[in-house]
C-alpha atoms as a PDB file:
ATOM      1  CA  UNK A   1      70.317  65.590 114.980  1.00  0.00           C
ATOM      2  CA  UNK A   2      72.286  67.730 117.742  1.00  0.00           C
ATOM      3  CA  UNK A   3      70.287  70.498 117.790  1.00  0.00           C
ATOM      4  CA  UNK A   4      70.049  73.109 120.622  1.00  0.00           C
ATOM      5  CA  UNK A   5      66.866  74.062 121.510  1.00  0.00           C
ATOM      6  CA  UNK A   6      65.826  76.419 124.230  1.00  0.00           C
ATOM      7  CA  UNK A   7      68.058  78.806 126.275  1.00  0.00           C
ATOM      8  CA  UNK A   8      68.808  76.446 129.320  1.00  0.00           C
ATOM      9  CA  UNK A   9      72.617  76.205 128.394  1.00  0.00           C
ATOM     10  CA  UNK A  10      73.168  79.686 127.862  1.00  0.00           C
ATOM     11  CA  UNK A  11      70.948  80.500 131.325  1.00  0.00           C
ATOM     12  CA  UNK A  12      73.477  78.182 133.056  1.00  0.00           C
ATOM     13  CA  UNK A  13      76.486  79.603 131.791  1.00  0.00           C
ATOM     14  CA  UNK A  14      75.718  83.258 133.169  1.00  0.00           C
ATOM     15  CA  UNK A  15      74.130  81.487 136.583  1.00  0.00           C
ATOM     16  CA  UNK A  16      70.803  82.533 135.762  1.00  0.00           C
ATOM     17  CA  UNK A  17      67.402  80.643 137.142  1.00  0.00           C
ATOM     18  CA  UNK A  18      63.856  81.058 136.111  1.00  0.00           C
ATOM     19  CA  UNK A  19      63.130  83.618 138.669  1.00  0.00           C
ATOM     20  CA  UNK A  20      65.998  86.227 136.691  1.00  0.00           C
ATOM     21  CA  UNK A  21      64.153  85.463 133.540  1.00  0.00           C
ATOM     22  CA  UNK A  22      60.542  85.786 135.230  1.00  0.00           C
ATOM     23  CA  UNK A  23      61.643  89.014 136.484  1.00  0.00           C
ATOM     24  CA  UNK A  24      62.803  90.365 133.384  1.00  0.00           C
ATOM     25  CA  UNK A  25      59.812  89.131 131.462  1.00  0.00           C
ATOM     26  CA  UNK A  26      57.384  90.774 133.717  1.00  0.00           C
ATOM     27  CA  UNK A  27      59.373  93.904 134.216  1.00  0.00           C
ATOM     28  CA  UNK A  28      59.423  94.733 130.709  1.00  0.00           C
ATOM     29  CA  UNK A  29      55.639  93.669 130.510  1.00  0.00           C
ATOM     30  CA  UNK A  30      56.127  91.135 127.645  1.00  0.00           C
ATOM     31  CA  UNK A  31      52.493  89.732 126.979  1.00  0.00           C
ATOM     32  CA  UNK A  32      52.109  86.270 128.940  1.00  0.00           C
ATOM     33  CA  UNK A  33      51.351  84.390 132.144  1.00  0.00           C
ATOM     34  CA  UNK A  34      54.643  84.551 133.901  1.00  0.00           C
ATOM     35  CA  UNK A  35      53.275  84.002 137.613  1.00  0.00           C
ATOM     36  CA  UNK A  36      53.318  80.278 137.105  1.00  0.00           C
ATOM     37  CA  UNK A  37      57.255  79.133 136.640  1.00  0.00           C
ATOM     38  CA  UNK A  38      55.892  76.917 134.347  1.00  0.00           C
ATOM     39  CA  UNK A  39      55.437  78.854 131.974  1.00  0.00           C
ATOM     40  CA  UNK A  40      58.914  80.472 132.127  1.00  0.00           C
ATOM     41  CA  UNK A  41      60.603  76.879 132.543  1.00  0.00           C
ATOM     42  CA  UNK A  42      58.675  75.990 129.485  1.00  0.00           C
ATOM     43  CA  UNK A  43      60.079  79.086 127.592  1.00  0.00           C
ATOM     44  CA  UNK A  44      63.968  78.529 128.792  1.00  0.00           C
ATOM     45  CA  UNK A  45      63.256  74.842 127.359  1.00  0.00           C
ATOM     46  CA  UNK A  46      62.124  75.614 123.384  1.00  0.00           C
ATOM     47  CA  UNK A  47      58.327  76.416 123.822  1.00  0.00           C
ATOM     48  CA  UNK A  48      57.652  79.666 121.585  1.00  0.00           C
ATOM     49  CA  UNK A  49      56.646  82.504 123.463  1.00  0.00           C
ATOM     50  CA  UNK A  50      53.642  84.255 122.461  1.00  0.00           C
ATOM     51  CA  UNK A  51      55.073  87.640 121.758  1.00  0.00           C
ATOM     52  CA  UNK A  52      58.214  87.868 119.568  1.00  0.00           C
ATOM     53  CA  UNK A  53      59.234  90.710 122.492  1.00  0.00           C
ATOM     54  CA  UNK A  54      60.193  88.207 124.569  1.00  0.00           C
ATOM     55  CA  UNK A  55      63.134  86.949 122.561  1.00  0.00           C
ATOM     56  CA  UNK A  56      64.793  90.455 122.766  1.00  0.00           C
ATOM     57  CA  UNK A  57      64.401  90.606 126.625  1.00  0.00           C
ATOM     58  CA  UNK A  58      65.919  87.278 126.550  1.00  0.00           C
ATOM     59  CA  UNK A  59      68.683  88.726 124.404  1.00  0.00           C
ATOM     60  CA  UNK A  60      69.188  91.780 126.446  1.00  0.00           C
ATOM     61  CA  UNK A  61      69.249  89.434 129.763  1.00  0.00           C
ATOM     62  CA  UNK A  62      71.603  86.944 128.401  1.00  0.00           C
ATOM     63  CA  UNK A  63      73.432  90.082 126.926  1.00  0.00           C
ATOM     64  CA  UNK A  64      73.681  87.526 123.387  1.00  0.00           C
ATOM     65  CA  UNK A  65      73.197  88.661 119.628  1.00  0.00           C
ATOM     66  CA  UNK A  66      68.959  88.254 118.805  1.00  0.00           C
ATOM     67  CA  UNK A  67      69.840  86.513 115.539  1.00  0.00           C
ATOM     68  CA  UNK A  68      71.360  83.493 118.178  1.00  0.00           C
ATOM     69  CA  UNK A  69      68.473  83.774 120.489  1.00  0.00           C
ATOM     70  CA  UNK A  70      66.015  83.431 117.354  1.00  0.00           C
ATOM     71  CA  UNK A  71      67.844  80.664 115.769  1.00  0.00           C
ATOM     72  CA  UNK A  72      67.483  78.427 119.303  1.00  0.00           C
ATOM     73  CA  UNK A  73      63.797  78.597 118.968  1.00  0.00           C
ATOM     74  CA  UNK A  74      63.848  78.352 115.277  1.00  0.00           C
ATOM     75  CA  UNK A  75      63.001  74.799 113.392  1.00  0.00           C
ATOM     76  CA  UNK A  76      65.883  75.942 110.952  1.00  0.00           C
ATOM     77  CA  UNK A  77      68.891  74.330 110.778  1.00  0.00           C
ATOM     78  CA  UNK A  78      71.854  76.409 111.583  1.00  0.00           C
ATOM     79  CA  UNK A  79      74.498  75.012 109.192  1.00  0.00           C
ATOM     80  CA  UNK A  80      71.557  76.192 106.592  1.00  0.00           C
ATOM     81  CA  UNK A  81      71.765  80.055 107.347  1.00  0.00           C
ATOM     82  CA  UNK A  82      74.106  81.777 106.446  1.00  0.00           C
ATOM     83  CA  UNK A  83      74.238  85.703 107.304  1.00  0.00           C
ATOM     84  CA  UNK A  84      76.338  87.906 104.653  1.00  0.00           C
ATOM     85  CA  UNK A  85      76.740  91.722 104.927  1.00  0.00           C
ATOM     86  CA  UNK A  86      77.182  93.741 102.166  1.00  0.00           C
ATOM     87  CA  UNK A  87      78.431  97.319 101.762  1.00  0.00           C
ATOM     88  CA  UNK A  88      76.101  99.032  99.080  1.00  0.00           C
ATOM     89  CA  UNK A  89      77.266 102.442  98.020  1.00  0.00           C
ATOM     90  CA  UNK A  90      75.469 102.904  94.483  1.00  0.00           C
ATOM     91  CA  UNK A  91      72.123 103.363  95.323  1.00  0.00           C
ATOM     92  CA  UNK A  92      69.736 103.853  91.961  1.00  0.00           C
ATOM     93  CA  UNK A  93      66.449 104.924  93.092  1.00  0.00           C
END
């Protein structure tokens, strides 16, 4: 299985640490401990944060779609989803 989990890759790619993500975390006052790195290194590697906030920080940060962020920490498979928009203009109420 070659399955991404976490956010390390994408944290690389915009040259982002821990401390950017810490920041952010604590500046928009998602619910956690983020004085201890740990905890934020544990978070950028696939641990599930406690708050479901923190995944649209990370979003906002990483400046990625949620439904990507989501799917990283999800046990779902992504060949599995699929996402399909449909205009509806009849509505019968």
């Amino acid at each position: 299985m070659n399955k991404k989990k976490g956010i390390k890759d994408l944290m690389d790619a915009k040259r982002y640490t821990a401390k950017h993500l810490r920041e952010a975390l604590q500046e928009r006052n998602v619910p956690g401990n983020w004085d201890t790195y740990q905890n934020v290194y544990n978070l950028i590697s696939g641990c599930l944060p406690r708050d479901a906030y923190a995944y649209i920080v990370i979003s906002d940060l990483l400046d990625e779609d949620l439904r990507s962020i989501i799917t990283r920490y999800s046990s779902v498979e992504d060949n599995v989803m699929q996402f399909v928009r449909e205009e509806t203009t009849d509505f019968n109420w």
